[in-house]
């Protein structure tokens, strides 16, 4: 995978790399960053969505709650997770685990790679909008540090629902936008083939988003997954230590200002 | 095939006849309900612009709704203007047109209102302002509305109408969802009432944020309420979806709307709810 340091990439190239089959999988991240990950299933409201993996783990001996979107690796997994597009049950599971984390004073680490929340009949019926809305509402004052890493696609409200906390970092080959470039071109220009142009206009690259203060930083990618996990780990630990030093009221005030400025 | 040819010819004849007729008959006298497809003389829709057959509420501007919903209104933040953060081509012209059409600075009208003499902070989204899309100014006006309500300990009523995020403002539009949500939460945590009235259409990022965060969620009959657009669902899942999947009635059936209120009854219903929440404690005996 090409590194940011090699040469300047176009926005369309970043989109392609973010979606590439070579992109590190959620399972590899869980193994590479954390120790002793143990999965917790279900939203306890009647469903378990495999597009979101949640559970408990240690990070530098500190207990944390991990929530990761999952695109799946086999064809069967990909179908089951709708290629990493969560159903409402996924967002409800995420919120349940985040609240549990706050109860036990554990930081929440979100690993995000999704084209967006799943647009389907069942998702509509089960309240996709309500599920995302509830996350945005509740997480805005959840009294524990929330750190998100966007490691591939950060698609719209479906990504925001897991990236509305205290710190957001992106891998260099990842994107974060209000809509996919194809959808954007289709809506605004009635021509989805102008996706490359749309990617540029959307300003969805980590560099642009850093300038706009939407994210806190960029993590360089390398061919070695081990090195990549080490780099992500380092960032999360540093951010976690900073955030844990804050009193709950300070933490929440900073989180509030982080979004109030837009 | 011959049948189709005949139909085509008939169709063309019909268009020719219509052309002449349109010079004599002014347009807009007959309006078709987009839900039940019946046509009505425009005066039959009445001051509330509702379908006499299925009670669907036609899309109306924020100022038109304001006219029959409130007794008194002090507008807020009508001077804010977007900075066009992406420098989006032709966005300026689009805004200009929308402002002219709706007499608003962006897609929501906000202010302090009286409804049957009860004070409330009121927001009304305008489906005619770039489809009521959520821009930075929309988000800012809504955030300030909830902040002012918190300061003055007042309830908030929000009539939503939106196609979702404002594409021309990219990620800044998305950030409004988090910003407004945080303001709703602070207002809620102070024990204050928030009522959402979902009108046609309420979709996308608005459904996925403040439209679905109210204490009490009302909806107008047959209003379109959903997250993803019908075309997106069909193209993603290769399934045809029923026409009424995102009708207010279906959304209520699945448990996300408290009550469907015809437009004619909306003011009285809101007044009742406002009054109900003012009664704090009753001493018996």
XYZ file of C-alpha atoms in Angstrom:
547
model
C 0.000 0.000 0.000
C 1.455 3.356 -1.025
C 2.494 5.689 1.739
C 1.643 9.348 2.102
C 5.330 10.073 2.241
C 5.989 8.630 -1.225
C 4.025 11.065 -3.306
C 0.933 13.226 -3.400
C -2.237 11.257 -4.093
C -5.428 12.490 -5.691
C -8.638 12.268 -3.681
C -9.903 9.522 -6.001
C -6.741 7.494 -5.318
C -7.267 7.829 -1.583
C -10.867 6.627 -2.040
C -9.607 3.579 -3.976
C -6.987 2.770 -1.327
C -9.521 3.190 1.491
C -11.756 0.613 -0.207
C -8.917 -1.686 -1.335
C -9.015 -5.421 -0.574
C -5.572 -4.996 0.964
C -6.999 -2.749 3.670
C -6.396 -4.214 7.113
C -9.381 -6.162 8.462
C -11.182 -5.426 11.735
C -10.067 -8.805 13.132
C -6.400 -8.022 12.389
C -6.719 -4.644 14.108
C -8.309 -6.197 17.185
C -5.497 -8.729 17.392
C -2.722 -6.274 16.584
C -3.675 -3.369 18.831
C -5.229 -4.995 21.902
C -4.495 -7.903 24.240
C -7.058 -10.540 25.292
C -9.961 -9.236 23.229
C -13.174 -10.943 24.280
C -16.326 -10.372 22.253
C -19.705 -9.284 23.654
C -22.650 -9.861 21.331
C -26.053 -8.330 20.865
C -28.022 -5.144 21.491
C -30.197 -6.803 24.170
C -33.221 -5.550 22.297
C -33.595 -8.600 20.098
C -30.729 -8.630 17.616
C -27.006 -9.014 17.047
C -25.476 -7.300 14.024
C -22.192 -8.780 12.815
C -21.274 -5.548 10.993
C -20.240 -4.239 14.399
C -17.923 -6.215 16.659
C -17.859 -5.154 20.280
C -16.081 -6.360 23.341
C -13.553 -6.016 26.121
C -9.780 -5.887 25.870
C -6.619 -4.621 27.474
C -4.619 -1.799 25.981
C -1.289 -1.293 27.738
C -2.776 -3.090 30.750
C -5.718 -0.687 30.809
C -9.181 -2.275 30.403
C -11.022 -0.713 27.458
C -14.229 -1.284 25.516
C -13.692 -1.787 21.787
C -16.292 -1.189 19.074
C -15.252 -1.966 15.500
C -17.153 -1.965 12.223
C -16.533 -5.162 10.312
C -16.636 -5.619 6.530
C -15.997 -9.353 6.797
C -13.430 -11.363 4.849
C -15.162 -14.380 3.314
C -18.020 -13.911 0.857
C -20.417 -15.216 3.466
C -19.202 -12.728 6.073
C -19.370 -9.909 3.560
C -22.997 -10.749 2.778
C -23.823 -11.064 6.442
C -22.312 -7.687 7.348
C -23.690 -6.008 4.195
C -20.041 -5.234 3.371
C -19.615 -3.449 6.659
C -22.826 -1.414 6.683
C -24.380 -1.704 10.163
C -28.067 -2.294 10.845
C -29.785 -0.359 13.661
C -28.991 -3.300 15.976
C -25.288 -2.624 15.406
C -25.594 0.966 16.598
C -27.714 -0.156 19.550
C -25.081 -2.722 20.508
C -22.404 -0.028 20.272
C -24.367 2.273 22.555
C -25.077 -0.500 25.053
C -21.371 -1.320 25.294
C -20.348 2.340 25.476
C -22.738 2.888 28.412
C -21.340 -0.205 30.095
C -17.835 1.207 29.596
C -18.845 4.460 31.286
C -20.288 2.531 34.227
C -16.939 0.836 34.809
C -14.907 3.887 33.910
C -13.308 2.324 30.844
C -12.356 4.337 27.750
C -14.218 3.481 24.524
C -12.155 2.843 21.389
C -14.047 2.856 18.061
C -12.474 1.497 14.879
C -14.483 2.720 11.891
C -14.552 1.507 8.306
C -18.012 1.692 6.778
C -19.507 3.020 3.575
C -22.449 4.051 5.736
C -25.384 2.723 7.730
C -27.180 -0.049 5.833
C -29.913 1.294 3.545
C -32.432 -1.547 3.505
C -36.086 -2.305 4.159
C -35.419 -3.989 7.510
C -33.088 -1.185 8.576
C -35.828 1.371 7.883
C -38.410 -0.671 9.771
C -36.123 -1.098 12.764
C -35.385 2.617 12.954
C -31.987 3.236 11.398
C -32.474 6.973 11.853
C -33.515 6.604 15.482
C -30.577 4.308 16.275
C -27.997 6.755 14.931
C -29.799 9.709 16.518
C -29.765 7.976 19.904
C -25.999 7.396 19.661
C -25.348 11.040 18.815
C -27.535 12.148 21.703
C -26.243 9.781 24.383
C -22.565 9.776 23.437
C -22.458 13.579 23.558
C -22.464 13.385 27.369
C -21.198 9.874 28.093
C -18.712 10.445 30.943
C -15.759 8.411 29.700
C -13.134 9.071 26.992
C -14.212 8.106 23.456
C -11.490 7.768 20.812
C -12.246 6.886 17.184
C -9.909 5.699 14.447
C -11.238 5.812 10.879
C -9.245 3.098 9.132
C -10.961 2.893 5.714
C -14.214 4.524 4.683
C -15.935 6.990 6.984
C -19.342 7.139 5.352
C -21.804 9.761 6.557
C -24.075 9.375 9.596
C -23.205 5.696 9.838
C -19.598 6.643 10.614
C -20.446 9.738 12.656
C -22.472 7.591 15.078
C -19.158 5.975 16.077
C -17.032 9.097 15.715
C -18.756 11.686 17.870
C -16.487 11.520 20.901
C -13.295 13.229 22.062
C -10.635 12.370 19.490
C -10.740 11.210 15.883
C -7.684 10.021 13.981
C -7.567 8.700 10.435
C -5.226 6.341 8.645
C -3.583 8.084 5.712
C -5.497 5.963 3.192
C -8.957 6.613 4.548
C -11.852 8.965 3.843
C -14.587 10.702 5.802
C -17.461 12.396 4.039
C -21.130 13.292 4.094
C -21.826 10.892 1.204
C -19.894 8.603 -1.148
C -18.363 10.398 -4.146
C -20.626 8.306 -6.428
C -23.756 9.271 -4.500
C -22.654 12.896 -4.361
C -22.101 13.047 -8.148
C -25.415 11.282 -8.776
C -27.384 13.699 -6.602
C -25.735 16.948 -7.593
C -24.758 16.352 -11.206
C -27.065 13.413 -12.044
C -23.941 11.576 -13.199
C -22.272 9.034 -10.906
C -19.390 8.587 -13.367
C -18.025 11.937 -12.189
C -17.044 10.332 -8.862
C -13.362 11.268 -9.157
C -14.263 14.926 -9.534
C -16.755 14.623 -6.664
C -14.068 13.132 -4.401
C -11.974 16.245 -4.981
C -14.868 18.663 -4.344
C -15.948 16.781 -1.200
C -12.560 17.321 0.478
C -12.747 13.873 2.063
C -9.013 13.147 2.487
C -7.368 13.068 5.924
C -5.165 16.043 5.002
C -8.138 18.263 4.157
C -10.075 17.103 7.219
C -7.113 17.841 9.470
C -6.930 21.372 8.073
C -10.637 21.777 8.767
C -10.134 20.524 12.333
C -12.605 17.665 11.778
C -9.923 15.222 12.952
C -6.990 15.372 15.371
C -4.351 13.590 13.328
C -3.243 11.203 10.587
C -1.547 7.832 11.078
C 0.829 6.822 8.246
C 0.257 3.391 6.726
C 2.938 0.883 5.867
C 3.124 -2.506 4.144
C 3.568 -4.202 7.480
C 0.313 -4.680 9.358
C 2.309 -5.168 12.539
C 3.944 -1.799 12.181
C 0.582 -0.206 11.394
C -1.046 -1.680 14.511
C 1.891 -0.473 16.582
C 1.444 3.070 15.234
C -2.309 3.062 15.939
C -1.689 1.635 19.412
C 0.754 4.402 20.217
C -1.724 7.105 19.182
C -4.597 5.607 21.184
C -2.486 5.205 24.323
C -1.210 8.789 24.155
C -4.728 10.190 23.632
C -6.174 7.964 26.335
C -3.622 9.122 28.876
C -4.358 12.767 28.087
C -8.122 12.331 28.289
C -8.021 10.279 31.475
C -6.241 13.116 33.238
C -9.288 15.363 32.726
C -12.091 15.589 35.245
C -15.400 14.286 33.805
C -16.831 17.810 33.556
C -13.733 19.024 31.691
C -13.829 16.035 29.368
C -17.463 16.697 28.464
C -16.943 20.430 28.071
C -14.067 19.793 25.639
C -16.185 17.282 23.723
C -18.990 19.795 23.535
C -16.701 22.524 22.172
C -15.169 20.077 19.703
C -18.492 19.959 17.819
C -19.900 23.350 18.817
C -17.265 25.090 16.689
C -18.693 23.832 13.363
C -47.680 -2.785 -31.927
C -50.420 -1.048 -33.824
C -52.173 -0.384 -30.568
C -49.073 1.337 -29.184
C -48.772 3.462 -32.312
C -52.365 4.554 -31.939
C -51.813 5.412 -28.310
C -48.798 7.465 -29.276
C -50.733 9.404 -31.858
C -53.560 9.989 -29.454
C -51.054 11.135 -26.873
C -49.565 13.627 -29.253
C -52.978 14.974 -30.216
C -53.741 15.365 -26.559
C -50.594 17.394 -25.954
C -51.459 19.707 -28.829
C -54.930 20.248 -27.466
C -53.525 20.901 -23.996
C -51.153 23.518 -25.321
C -53.992 25.611 -26.675
C -56.080 25.087 -23.581
C -53.299 26.164 -21.267
C -53.342 29.598 -22.834
C -56.924 30.033 -21.707
C -56.892 28.249 -18.347
C -54.431 29.477 -15.719
C -52.251 26.702 -14.223
C -52.403 25.625 -10.591
C -56.183 25.635 -10.293
C -56.193 21.861 -9.971
C -53.768 20.166 -7.639
C -53.128 16.442 -7.463
C -52.368 14.821 -4.106
C -48.970 13.137 -4.475
C -50.092 10.376 -2.084
C -53.622 9.334 -3.164
C -53.354 10.903 -6.651
C -56.778 12.505 -6.555
C -57.113 15.967 -8.028
C -58.767 18.859 -6.252
C -59.715 22.442 -7.009
C -57.016 24.411 -5.207
C -59.447 26.125 -2.850
C -60.592 22.715 -1.580
C -57.180 22.206 0.041
C -58.098 24.986 2.464
C -55.801 27.234 4.463
C -53.880 24.223 5.814
C -53.164 22.808 2.328
C -54.237 19.279 3.132
C -55.707 16.601 0.911
C -59.510 16.387 1.494
C -59.353 12.674 0.705
C -56.328 11.237 2.596
C -55.399 14.169 4.899
C -51.820 14.332 3.538
C -50.303 17.716 4.318
C -48.875 19.368 1.198
C -45.398 20.837 1.482
C -45.629 24.434 2.626
C -43.069 27.112 3.400
C -42.004 27.756 6.982
C -43.627 31.198 6.939
C -46.916 29.762 5.748
C -46.938 27.239 8.633
C -45.994 29.990 11.066
C -49.090 31.918 9.974
C -51.595 29.460 11.451
C -49.469 27.811 14.141
C -48.635 30.733 16.408
C -50.262 33.792 17.923
C -47.047 35.742 18.252
C -43.490 35.237 16.997
C -40.135 36.933 17.497
C -37.681 35.701 14.888
C -34.066 34.901 15.811
C -30.806 34.790 13.881
C -32.272 35.845 10.549
C -29.001 37.593 9.669
C -26.671 34.578 9.697
C -25.212 33.529 6.344
C -23.193 30.492 5.344
C -19.496 30.912 4.545
C -19.743 28.331 1.737
C -16.973 26.278 3.370
C -16.216 24.091 0.322
C -16.304 26.974 -2.172
C -18.855 24.941 -4.028
C -19.495 25.917 -7.677
C -22.802 27.795 -8.211
C -23.818 27.361 -4.566
C -24.156 31.115 -4.135
C -26.753 31.323 -6.893
C -28.704 28.398 -5.463
C -28.789 30.066 -2.052
C -29.916 33.338 -3.558
C -32.827 31.635 -5.280
C -33.817 29.749 -2.132
C -33.720 32.912 -0.026
C -35.910 34.719 -2.521
C -38.394 31.836 -2.646
C -38.723 31.277 1.121
C -37.894 34.693 2.605
C -35.456 32.933 4.929
C -31.675 33.147 5.385
C -31.407 29.337 5.506
C -33.561 26.230 5.698
C -35.026 26.787 9.161
C -37.050 29.580 10.710
C -36.413 29.955 14.447
C -37.704 32.163 17.216
C -39.708 32.571 20.360
C -43.396 31.959 19.887
C -46.687 31.982 21.703
C -49.056 29.084 21.073
C -52.370 29.646 22.825
C -50.547 32.129 25.079
C -47.869 29.640 26.068
C -44.242 30.597 25.393
C -42.119 28.140 23.425
C -38.948 28.173 21.352
C -40.081 27.215 17.860
C -38.205 25.993 14.794
C -39.835 25.325 11.427
C -37.837 23.802 8.599
C -38.647 24.863 5.060
C -38.816 22.137 2.385
C -38.493 24.817 -0.305
C -35.053 25.962 0.880
C -32.745 23.544 -1.014
C -35.042 20.695 0.097
C -34.799 21.760 3.733
C -31.264 20.427 3.731
C -29.120 20.667 6.851
C -26.501 23.347 6.248
C -24.143 24.975 8.724
C -26.554 27.847 9.303
C -29.495 25.481 9.745
C -27.452 23.678 12.398
C -26.301 26.896 14.018
C -29.838 28.322 14.213
C -31.166 25.081 15.725
C -28.304 24.888 18.221
C -28.925 28.470 19.320
C -32.646 27.717 19.592
C -31.994 24.882 22.065
C -29.360 26.943 23.907
C -31.754 29.857 24.322
C -34.517 27.498 25.419
C -32.168 26.057 28.029
C -31.258 29.514 29.280
C -34.887 30.632 29.489
C -36.129 27.218 30.687
C -38.583 26.917 27.808
C -39.793 23.931 25.800
C -38.807 23.486 22.154
C -41.106 22.571 19.276
C -39.458 21.665 16.009
C -41.294 21.019 12.739
C -38.892 19.055 10.566
C -38.875 18.928 6.755
C -35.657 17.927 5.105
C -34.051 15.899 2.378
C -31.068 15.381 4.702
C -27.539 16.744 4.655
C -26.597 19.815 2.586
C -24.345 18.246 -0.047
C -22.796 21.583 -0.969
C -21.350 21.932 2.537
C -19.865 18.430 2.720
C -18.448 17.310 6.055
C -19.544 20.557 7.738
C -23.126 19.523 7.118
C -22.444 16.162 8.788
C -20.925 17.904 11.815
C -24.229 19.755 12.351
C -25.855 16.443 13.294
C -23.474 16.062 16.236
C -23.629 19.749 17.130
C -27.428 19.974 17.288
C -27.647 16.591 19.083
C -25.375 17.874 21.845
C -27.585 20.942 22.270
C -30.710 18.747 22.427
C -29.031 16.624 25.127
C -28.168 19.610 27.326
C -31.728 20.878 26.992
C -33.098 17.412 27.826
C -30.800 16.980 30.833
C -32.286 20.148 32.324
C -35.682 18.432 32.381
C -37.111 20.523 29.574
C -39.639 19.376 26.990
C -38.856 18.858 23.300
C -41.627 18.017 20.818
C -40.801 17.114 17.211
C -43.398 17.385 14.470
C -42.258 15.332 11.482
C -43.641 16.735 8.234
C -43.185 15.694 4.624
C -40.327 14.869 3.994
C -38.134 14.089 7.007
C -35.175 12.007 5.867
C -31.439 11.336 5.979
C -29.264 13.169 8.467
C -32.207 15.006 10.002
C -34.009 11.731 10.790
C -30.678 10.358 12.057
C -30.336 13.229 14.533
C -32.702 15.796 16.061
C -35.927 14.572 14.388
C -35.669 11.342 16.391
C -34.493 12.796 19.721
C -37.670 14.372 21.032
C -39.629 13.466 24.158
C -42.768 13.389 22.051
C -42.688 12.716 18.313
C -45.722 13.726 16.270
C -46.094 13.314 12.519
C -48.422 14.612 9.835
C -50.554 12.056 7.964
C -48.723 10.224 5.178
C -45.554 12.306 5.611
C -42.457 10.600 4.236
C -40.200 9.698 7.159
C -37.066 7.641 6.679
C -33.330 7.352 6.720
C -32.269 6.202 3.247
C -33.982 7.277 0.026
C -36.201 4.769 -1.758
C -33.961 4.697 -4.836
C -30.844 4.089 -2.740
C -32.543 1.188 -0.946
C -33.686 -0.401 -4.200
C -30.301 0.017 -5.875
C -28.398 -1.347 -2.874
C -30.605 -4.301 -2.018
C -32.032 -5.102 -5.496
C -35.433 -5.368 -3.806
C -38.533 -3.426 -4.677
C -39.816 -1.741 -1.553
C -43.465 -1.039 -0.809
C -44.642 2.510 -1.521
C -45.775 3.032 2.062
C -42.579 1.757 3.772
C -41.645 5.272 4.859
C -45.139 6.701 5.382
C -45.700 8.206 8.829
C -48.300 5.470 9.469
C -45.715 2.704 8.858
C -43.134 4.446 10.998
C -45.719 4.703 13.779
C -46.543 1.013 13.326
C -42.859 0.195 13.926
C -42.814 2.286 17.067
C -41.017 5.497 16.210
C -43.876 8.001 16.117
C -46.071 8.760 19.136
C -49.069 10.124 17.304
C -50.215 11.169 13.848
C -51.857 14.558 13.942
C -53.729 16.100 11.002
C -52.530 19.620 10.303
C -55.906 21.112 11.224
C -55.501 19.784 14.797
C -51.791 20.503 15.233
C -52.018 23.814 17.075
C -54.514 22.498 19.625
C -52.524 19.290 20.136
C -49.306 21.238 20.764
C -51.074 23.647 23.096
C -52.458 20.692 25.075
C -49.024 19.084 25.373
C -47.370 22.356 26.410
C -49.988 22.921 29.083
C -49.785 19.315 30.285
C -46.058 19.680 30.950
C -46.519 22.846 32.960
C -48.481 21.090 35.655
C -45.741 20.047 38.070
C -47.381 19.023 41.302
C -50.918 18.720 42.485
C -51.808 18.823 46.165
C -54.701 16.567 46.948
C -57.121 16.884 49.819
